[in-house]
mmCIF file of C-alpha atoms and ligand atoms in Angstrom:
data_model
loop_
_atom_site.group_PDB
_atom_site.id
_atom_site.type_symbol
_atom_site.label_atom_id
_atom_site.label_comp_id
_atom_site.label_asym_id
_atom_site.label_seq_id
_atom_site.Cartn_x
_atom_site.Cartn_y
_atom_site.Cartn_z
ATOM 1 C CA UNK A 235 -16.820 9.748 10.330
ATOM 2 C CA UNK A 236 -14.472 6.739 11.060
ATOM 3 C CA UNK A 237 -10.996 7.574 12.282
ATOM 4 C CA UNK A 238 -8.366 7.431 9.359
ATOM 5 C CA UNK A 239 -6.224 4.846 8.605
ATOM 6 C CA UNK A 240 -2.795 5.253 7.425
ATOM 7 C CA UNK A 241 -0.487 3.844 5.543
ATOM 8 C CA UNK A 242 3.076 4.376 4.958
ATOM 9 C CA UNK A 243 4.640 3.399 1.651
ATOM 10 C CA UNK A 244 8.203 3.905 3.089
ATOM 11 C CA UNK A 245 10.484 2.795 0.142
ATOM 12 C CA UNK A 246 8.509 0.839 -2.781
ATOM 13 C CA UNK A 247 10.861 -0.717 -5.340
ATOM 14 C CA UNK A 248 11.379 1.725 -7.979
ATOM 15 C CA UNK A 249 12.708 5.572 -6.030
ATOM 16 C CA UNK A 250 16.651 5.822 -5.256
ATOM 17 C CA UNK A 251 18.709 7.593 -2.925
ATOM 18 C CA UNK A 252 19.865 9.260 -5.959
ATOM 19 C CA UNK A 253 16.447 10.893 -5.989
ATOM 20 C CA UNK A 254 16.162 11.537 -2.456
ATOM 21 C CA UNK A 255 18.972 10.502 0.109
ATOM 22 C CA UNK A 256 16.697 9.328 2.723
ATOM 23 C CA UNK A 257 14.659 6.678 0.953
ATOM 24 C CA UNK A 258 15.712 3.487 2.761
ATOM 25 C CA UNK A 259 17.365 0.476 1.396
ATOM 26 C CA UNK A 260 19.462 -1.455 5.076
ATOM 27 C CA UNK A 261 17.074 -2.989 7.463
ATOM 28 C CA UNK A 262 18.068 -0.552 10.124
ATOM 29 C CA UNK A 263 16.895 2.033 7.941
ATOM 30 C CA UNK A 264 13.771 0.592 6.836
ATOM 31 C CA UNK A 265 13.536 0.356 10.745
ATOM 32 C CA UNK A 266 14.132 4.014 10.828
ATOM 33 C CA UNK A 267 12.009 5.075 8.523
ATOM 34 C CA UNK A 268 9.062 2.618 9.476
ATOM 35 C CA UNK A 269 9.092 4.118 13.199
ATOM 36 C CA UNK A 270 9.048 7.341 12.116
ATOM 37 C CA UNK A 271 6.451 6.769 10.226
ATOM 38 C CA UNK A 272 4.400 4.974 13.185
ATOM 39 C CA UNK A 273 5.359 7.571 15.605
ATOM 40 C CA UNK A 274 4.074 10.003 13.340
ATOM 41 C CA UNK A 275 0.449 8.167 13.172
ATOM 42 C CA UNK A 276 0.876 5.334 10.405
ATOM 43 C CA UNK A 277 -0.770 2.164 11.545
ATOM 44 C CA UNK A 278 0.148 0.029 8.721
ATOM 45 C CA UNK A 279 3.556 0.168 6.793
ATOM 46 C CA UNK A 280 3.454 -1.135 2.901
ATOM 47 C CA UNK A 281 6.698 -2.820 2.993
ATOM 48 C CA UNK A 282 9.130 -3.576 -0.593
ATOM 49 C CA UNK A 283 12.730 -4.379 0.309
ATOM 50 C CA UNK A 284 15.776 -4.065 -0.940
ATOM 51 C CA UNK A 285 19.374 -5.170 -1.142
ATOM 52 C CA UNK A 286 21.809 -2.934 0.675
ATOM 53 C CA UNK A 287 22.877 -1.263 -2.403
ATOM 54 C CA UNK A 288 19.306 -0.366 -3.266
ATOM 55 C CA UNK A 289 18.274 -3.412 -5.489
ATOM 56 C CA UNK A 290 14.229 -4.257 -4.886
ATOM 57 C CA UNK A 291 14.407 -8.368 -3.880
ATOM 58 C CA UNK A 292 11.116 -9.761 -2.769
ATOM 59 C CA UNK A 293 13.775 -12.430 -0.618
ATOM 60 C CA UNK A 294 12.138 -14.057 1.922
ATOM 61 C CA UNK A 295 14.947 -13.597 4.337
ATOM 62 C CA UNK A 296 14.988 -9.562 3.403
ATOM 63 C CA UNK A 297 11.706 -9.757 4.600
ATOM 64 C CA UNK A 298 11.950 -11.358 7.628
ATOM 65 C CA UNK A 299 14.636 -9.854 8.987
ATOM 66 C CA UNK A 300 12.949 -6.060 7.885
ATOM 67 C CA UNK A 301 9.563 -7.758 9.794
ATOM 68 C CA UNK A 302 11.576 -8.062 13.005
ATOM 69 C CA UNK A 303 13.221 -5.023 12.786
ATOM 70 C CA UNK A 304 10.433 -2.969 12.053
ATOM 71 C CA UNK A 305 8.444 -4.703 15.281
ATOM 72 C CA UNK A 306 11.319 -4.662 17.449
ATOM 73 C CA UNK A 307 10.864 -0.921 17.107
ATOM 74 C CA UNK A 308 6.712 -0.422 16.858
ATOM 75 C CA UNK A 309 5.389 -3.632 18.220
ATOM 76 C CA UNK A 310 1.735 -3.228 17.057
ATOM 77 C CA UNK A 311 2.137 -1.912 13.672
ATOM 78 C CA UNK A 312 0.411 -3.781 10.470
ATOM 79 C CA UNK A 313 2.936 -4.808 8.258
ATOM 80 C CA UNK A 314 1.526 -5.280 4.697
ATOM 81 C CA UNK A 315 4.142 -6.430 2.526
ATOM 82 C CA UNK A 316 3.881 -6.027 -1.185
ATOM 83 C CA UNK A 317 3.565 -8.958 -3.573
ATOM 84 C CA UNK A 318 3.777 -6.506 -6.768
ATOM 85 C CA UNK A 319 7.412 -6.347 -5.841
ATOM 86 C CA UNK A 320 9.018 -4.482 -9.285
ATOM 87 C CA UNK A 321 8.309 -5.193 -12.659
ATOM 88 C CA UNK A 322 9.527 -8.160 -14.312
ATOM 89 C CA UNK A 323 9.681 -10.175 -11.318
ATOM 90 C CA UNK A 324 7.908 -13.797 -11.627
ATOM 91 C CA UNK A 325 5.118 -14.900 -9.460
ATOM 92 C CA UNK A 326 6.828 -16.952 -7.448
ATOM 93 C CA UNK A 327 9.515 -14.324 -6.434
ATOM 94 C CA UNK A 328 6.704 -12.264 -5.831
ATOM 95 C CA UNK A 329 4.826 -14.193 -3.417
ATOM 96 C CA UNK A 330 7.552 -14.914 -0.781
ATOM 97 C CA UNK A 331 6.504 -12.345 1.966
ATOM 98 C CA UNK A 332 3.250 -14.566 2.139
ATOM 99 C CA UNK A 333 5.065 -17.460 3.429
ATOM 100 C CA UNK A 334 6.611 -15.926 6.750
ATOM 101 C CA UNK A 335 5.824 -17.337 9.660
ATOM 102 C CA UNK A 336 3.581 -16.100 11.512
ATOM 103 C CA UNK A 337 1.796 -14.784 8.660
ATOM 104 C CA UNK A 338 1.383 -11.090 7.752
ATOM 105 C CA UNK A 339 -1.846 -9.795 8.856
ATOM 106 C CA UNK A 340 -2.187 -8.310 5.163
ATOM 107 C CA UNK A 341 -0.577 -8.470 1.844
ATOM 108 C CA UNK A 342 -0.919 -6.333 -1.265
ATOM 109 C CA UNK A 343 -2.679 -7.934 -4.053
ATOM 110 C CA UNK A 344 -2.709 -6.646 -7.447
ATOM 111 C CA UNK A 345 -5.746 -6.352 -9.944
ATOM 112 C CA UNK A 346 -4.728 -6.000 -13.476
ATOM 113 C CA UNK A 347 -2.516 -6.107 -15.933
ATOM 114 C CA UNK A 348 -0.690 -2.620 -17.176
ATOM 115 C CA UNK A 349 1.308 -0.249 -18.475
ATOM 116 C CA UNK A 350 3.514 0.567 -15.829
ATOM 117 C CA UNK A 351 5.256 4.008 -16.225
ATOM 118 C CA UNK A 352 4.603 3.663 -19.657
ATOM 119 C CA UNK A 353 6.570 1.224 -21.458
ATOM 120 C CA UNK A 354 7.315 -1.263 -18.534
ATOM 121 C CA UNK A 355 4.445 -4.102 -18.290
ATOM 122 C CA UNK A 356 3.023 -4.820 -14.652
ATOM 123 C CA UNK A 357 1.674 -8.063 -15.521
ATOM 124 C CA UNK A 358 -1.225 -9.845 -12.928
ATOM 125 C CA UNK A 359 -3.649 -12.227 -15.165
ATOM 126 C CA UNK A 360 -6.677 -13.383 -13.945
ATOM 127 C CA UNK A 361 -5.089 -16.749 -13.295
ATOM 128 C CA UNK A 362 -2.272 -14.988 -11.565
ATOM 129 C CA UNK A 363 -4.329 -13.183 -9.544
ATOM 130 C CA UNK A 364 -6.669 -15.838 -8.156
ATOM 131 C CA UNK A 365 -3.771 -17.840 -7.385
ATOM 132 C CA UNK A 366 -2.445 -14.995 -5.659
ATOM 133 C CA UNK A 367 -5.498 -14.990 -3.698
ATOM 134 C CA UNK A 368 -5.867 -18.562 -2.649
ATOM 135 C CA UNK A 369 -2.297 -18.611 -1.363
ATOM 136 C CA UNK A 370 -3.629 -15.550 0.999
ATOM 137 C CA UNK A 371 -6.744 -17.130 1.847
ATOM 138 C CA UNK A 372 -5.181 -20.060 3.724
ATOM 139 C CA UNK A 373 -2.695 -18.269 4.979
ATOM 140 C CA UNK A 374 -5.457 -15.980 6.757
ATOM 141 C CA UNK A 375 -3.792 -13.274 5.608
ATOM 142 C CA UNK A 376 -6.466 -9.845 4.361
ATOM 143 C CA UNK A 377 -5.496 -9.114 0.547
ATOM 144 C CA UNK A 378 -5.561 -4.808 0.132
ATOM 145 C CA UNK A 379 -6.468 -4.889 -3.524
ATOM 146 C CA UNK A 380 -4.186 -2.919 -5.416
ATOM 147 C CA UNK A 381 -6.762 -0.868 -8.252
ATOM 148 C CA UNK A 382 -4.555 1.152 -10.754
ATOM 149 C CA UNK A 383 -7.568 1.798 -12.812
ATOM 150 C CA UNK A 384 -11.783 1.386 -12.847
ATOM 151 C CA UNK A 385 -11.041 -2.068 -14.970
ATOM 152 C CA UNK A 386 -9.007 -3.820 -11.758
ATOM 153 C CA UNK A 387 -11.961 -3.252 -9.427
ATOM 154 C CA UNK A 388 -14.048 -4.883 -12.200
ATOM 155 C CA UNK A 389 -11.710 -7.607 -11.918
ATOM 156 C CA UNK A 390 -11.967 -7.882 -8.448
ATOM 157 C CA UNK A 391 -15.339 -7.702 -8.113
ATOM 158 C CA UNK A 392 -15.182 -11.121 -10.678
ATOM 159 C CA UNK A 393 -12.819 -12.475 -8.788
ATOM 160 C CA UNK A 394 -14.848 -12.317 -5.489
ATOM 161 C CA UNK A 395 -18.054 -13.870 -7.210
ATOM 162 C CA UNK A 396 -15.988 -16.490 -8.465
ATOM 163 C CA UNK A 397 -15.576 -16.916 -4.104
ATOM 164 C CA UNK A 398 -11.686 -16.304 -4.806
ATOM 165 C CA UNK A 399 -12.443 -13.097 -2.271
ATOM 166 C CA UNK A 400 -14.198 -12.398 0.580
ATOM 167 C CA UNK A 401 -16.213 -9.477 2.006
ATOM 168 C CA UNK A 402 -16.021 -6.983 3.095
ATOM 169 C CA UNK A 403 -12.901 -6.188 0.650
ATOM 170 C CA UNK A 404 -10.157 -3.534 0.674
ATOM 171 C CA UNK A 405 -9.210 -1.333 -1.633
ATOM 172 C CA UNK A 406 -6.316 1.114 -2.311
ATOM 173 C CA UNK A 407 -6.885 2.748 -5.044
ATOM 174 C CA UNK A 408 -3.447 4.317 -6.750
ATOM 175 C CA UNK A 409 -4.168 7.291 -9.050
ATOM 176 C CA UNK A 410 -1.475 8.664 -11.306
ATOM 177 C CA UNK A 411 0.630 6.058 -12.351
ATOM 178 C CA UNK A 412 1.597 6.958 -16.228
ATOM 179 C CA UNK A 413 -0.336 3.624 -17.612
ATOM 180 C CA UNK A 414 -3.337 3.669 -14.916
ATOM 181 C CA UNK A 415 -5.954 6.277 -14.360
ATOM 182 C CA UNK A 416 -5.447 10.016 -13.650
ATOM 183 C CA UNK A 417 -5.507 11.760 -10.419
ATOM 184 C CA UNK A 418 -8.438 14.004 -10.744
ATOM 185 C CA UNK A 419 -11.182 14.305 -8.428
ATOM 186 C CA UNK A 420 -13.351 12.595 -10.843
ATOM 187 C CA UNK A 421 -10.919 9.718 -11.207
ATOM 188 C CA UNK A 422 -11.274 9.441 -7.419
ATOM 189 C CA UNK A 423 -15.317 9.888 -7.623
ATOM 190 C CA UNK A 424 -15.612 7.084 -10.286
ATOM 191 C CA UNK A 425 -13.631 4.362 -8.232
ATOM 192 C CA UNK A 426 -15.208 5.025 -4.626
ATOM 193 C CA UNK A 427 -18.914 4.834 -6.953
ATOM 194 C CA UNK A 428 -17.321 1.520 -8.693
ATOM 195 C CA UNK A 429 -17.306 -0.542 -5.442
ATOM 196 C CA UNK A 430 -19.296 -2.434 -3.248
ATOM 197 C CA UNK A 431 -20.825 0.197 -0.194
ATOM 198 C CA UNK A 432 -19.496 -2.402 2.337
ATOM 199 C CA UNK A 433 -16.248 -1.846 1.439
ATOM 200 C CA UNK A 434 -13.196 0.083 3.102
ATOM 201 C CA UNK A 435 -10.542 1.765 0.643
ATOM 202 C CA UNK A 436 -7.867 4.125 0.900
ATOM 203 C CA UNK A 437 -6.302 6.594 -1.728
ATOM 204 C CA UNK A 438 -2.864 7.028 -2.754
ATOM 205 C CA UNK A 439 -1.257 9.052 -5.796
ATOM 206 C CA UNK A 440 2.134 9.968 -7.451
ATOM 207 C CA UNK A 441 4.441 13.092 -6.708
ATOM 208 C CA UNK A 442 2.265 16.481 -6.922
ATOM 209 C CA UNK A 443 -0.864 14.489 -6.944
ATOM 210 C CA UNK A 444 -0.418 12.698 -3.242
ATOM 211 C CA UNK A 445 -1.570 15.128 -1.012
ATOM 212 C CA UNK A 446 -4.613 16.910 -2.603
ATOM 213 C CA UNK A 447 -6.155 13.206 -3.377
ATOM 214 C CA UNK A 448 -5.492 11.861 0.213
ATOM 215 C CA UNK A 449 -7.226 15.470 1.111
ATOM 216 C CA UNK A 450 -10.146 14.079 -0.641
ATOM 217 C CA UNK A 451 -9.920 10.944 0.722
ATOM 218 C CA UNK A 452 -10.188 11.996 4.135
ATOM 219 C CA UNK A 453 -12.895 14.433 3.871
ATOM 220 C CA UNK A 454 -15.057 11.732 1.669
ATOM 221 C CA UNK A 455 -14.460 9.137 4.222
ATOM 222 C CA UNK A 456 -11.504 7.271 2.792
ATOM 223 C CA UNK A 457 -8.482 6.335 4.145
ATOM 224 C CA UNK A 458 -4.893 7.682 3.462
ATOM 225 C CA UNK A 459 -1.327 6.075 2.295
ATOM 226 C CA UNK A 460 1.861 8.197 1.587
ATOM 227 C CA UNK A 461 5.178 7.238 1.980
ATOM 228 C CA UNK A 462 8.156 7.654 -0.568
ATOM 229 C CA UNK A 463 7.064 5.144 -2.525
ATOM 230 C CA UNK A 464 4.621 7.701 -3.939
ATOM 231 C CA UNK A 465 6.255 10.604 -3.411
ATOM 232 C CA UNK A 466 9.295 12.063 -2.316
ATOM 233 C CA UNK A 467 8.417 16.059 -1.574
ATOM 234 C CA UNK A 468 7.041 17.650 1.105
ATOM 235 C CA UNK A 469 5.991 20.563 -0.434
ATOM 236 C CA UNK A 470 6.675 22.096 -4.124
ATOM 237 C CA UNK A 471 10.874 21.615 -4.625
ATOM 238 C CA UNK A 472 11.184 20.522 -0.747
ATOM 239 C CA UNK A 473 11.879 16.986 -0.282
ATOM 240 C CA UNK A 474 10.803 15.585 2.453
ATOM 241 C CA UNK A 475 13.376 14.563 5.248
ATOM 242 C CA UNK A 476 11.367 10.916 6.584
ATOM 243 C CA UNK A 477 8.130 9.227 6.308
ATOM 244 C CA UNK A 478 7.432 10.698 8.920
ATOM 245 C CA UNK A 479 7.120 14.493 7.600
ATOM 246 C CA UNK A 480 4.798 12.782 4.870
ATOM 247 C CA UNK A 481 2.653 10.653 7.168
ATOM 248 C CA UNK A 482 2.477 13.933 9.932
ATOM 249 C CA UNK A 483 1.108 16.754 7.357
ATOM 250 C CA UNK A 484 -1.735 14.481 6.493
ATOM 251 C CA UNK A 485 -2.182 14.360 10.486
ATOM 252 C CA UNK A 486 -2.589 17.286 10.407
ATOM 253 C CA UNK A 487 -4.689 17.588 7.393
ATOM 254 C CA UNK A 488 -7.086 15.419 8.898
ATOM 255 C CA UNK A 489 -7.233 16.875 11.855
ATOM 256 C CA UNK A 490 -8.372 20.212 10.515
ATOM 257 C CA UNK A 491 -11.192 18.581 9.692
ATOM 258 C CA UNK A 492 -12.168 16.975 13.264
ATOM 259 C CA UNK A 493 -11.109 13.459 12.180
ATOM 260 C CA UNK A 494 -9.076 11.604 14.405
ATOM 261 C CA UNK A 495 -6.281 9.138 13.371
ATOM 262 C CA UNK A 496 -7.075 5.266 14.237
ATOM 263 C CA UNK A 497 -4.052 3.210 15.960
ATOM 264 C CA UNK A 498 -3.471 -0.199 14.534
ATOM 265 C CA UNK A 499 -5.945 -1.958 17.203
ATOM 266 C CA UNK A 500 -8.538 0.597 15.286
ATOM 267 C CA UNK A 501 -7.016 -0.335 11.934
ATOM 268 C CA UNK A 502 -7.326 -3.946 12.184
ATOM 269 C CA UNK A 503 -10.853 -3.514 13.802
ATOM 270 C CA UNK A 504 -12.176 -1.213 10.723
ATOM 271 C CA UNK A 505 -10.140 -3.739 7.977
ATOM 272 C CA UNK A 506 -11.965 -6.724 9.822
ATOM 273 C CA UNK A 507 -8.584 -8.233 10.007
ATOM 274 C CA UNK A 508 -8.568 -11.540 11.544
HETATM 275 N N1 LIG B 52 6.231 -1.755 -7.787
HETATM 276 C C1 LIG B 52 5.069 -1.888 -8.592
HETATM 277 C C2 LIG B 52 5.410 -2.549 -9.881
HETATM 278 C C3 LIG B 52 2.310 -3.439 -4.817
HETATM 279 O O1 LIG B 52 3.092 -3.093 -3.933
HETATM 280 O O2 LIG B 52 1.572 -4.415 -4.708
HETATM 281 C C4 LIG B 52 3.978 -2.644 -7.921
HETATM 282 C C5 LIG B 52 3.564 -2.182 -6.600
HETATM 283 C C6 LIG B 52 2.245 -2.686 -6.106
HETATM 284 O O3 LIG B 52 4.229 -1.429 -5.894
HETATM 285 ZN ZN1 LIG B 53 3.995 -1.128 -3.371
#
């Protein structure tokens, strides 16, 4: 089997330190937390940012200075940063990361329209999401479609005959949101069936659900993200102390099984990235 790729998550937009204490918000600590995660085995850190006091901004500045923090510590990592941001942000708010210079080597791109947590609306249109796509297109810049539910790979897979996408695409399918699909093996079965065989995707899902679906992941050939955007525990009532602790126990998952962890030069040659 192909080594496993993953992915930290280290902050998203929407967990507080009121939740747990060590969920980043400064650039030094999204430094931190990013090289923990990469010493750990993560080759690619999801990045949201945030204000100092915790606020999710999609600022092009946050973002640049978080990019040059995070390499100054782990010079070959992937950065992918989000353009989902948090809910209610506009489009163009949400597409700043795409404009640094150099480009990021990937970027988040999100498939459908939802429920978001129940009664928040995550809203990406078709024409929202195409446009999303041709900004990342000249930019060079490999789009990890974000698939909260069988309906947004559907969408994709319009998207890319419409030659808004090209192939091989990347999933990351995120089971569990309250609003997308569940996080049941035959959630999991139903998306990795739903796309093209070429493809590469990875599995993430929320709280008590993120570890036994990245288990499945890895033995079905998948690829893993964690991070406290997803989840915040380590075990049942134990939260966990970094990204780090989350990113080593599926290490260590994975190898129990015999397959070894690929380093970002692996990553980017597996995600055909540039
Ligand atoms: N924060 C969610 C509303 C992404 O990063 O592209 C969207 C999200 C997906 O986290
Ligand atoms: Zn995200």
């Amino acid at each position: 089997m192909e080594k496993l790729i993953i992915t930290a998550a280290i902050c998203g937009a929407e967990v507080t330190k009121e939740q747990n204490a060590n969920i980043p918000y400064t650039i030094k600590e999204m430094g931190k937390e990013a090289e923990s995660a990469y010493n750990a085995g993560a080759s690619i850190i999801h990045l949201h940012v945030r204000e100092d006091d915790g606020t999710p901004t999609q600022s092009l500045e946050r973002f640049k200075a978080c990019f040059a923090e995070i390499h100054s510590r782990c010079p070959d990592v992937i950065i992918q940063p989000s353009t989902g941001g948090a809910v209610g942000m506009n489009d163009k708010e949400r597409l700043q990361p795409i404009y640094l210079n150099p480009a990021p080597e990937m970027a988040t791109l999100d498939c459908g329209t939802m429920n978001f947590g129940g009664n928040d609306i995550f809203i990406n249109t078709e024409s929202n999401i195409i446009n999303f796509a041709e900004e990342m297109n000249k930019r060079g810049i490999k789009p990890e479609l974000e698939c909260f539910d069988k309906g947004m790979i559907d969408m994709a897979l319009r998207i890319q005959k419409k030659g808004y996408l090209k192939k091989p695409m990347h999933f990351n399918f995120v089971l569990g949101v309250v609003g997308g699909i569940g996080a049941t093996p035959r959630d999991l079965n139903y998306l990795i069936e739903s796309i093209p065989k070429e493809s590469t995707y990875t599995v993430c899902a929320i709280g008590r659900y993120e570890f036994p679906m990245v288990f499945l992941s890895i033995v079905l050939g998948g690829h893993a993200r964690v991070g406290f955007e997803d989840n915040i525990y380590l075990s049942k009532g134990v939260l966990a102390k970094s990204n780090g602790d989350l990113v080593n126990k599926v290490v260590n998952m994975s190898h129990e099984f015999g397959r070894e962890i690929a380093s970002p030069k692996e990553a980017r040659k597996l995600l055909h990235i540039r």
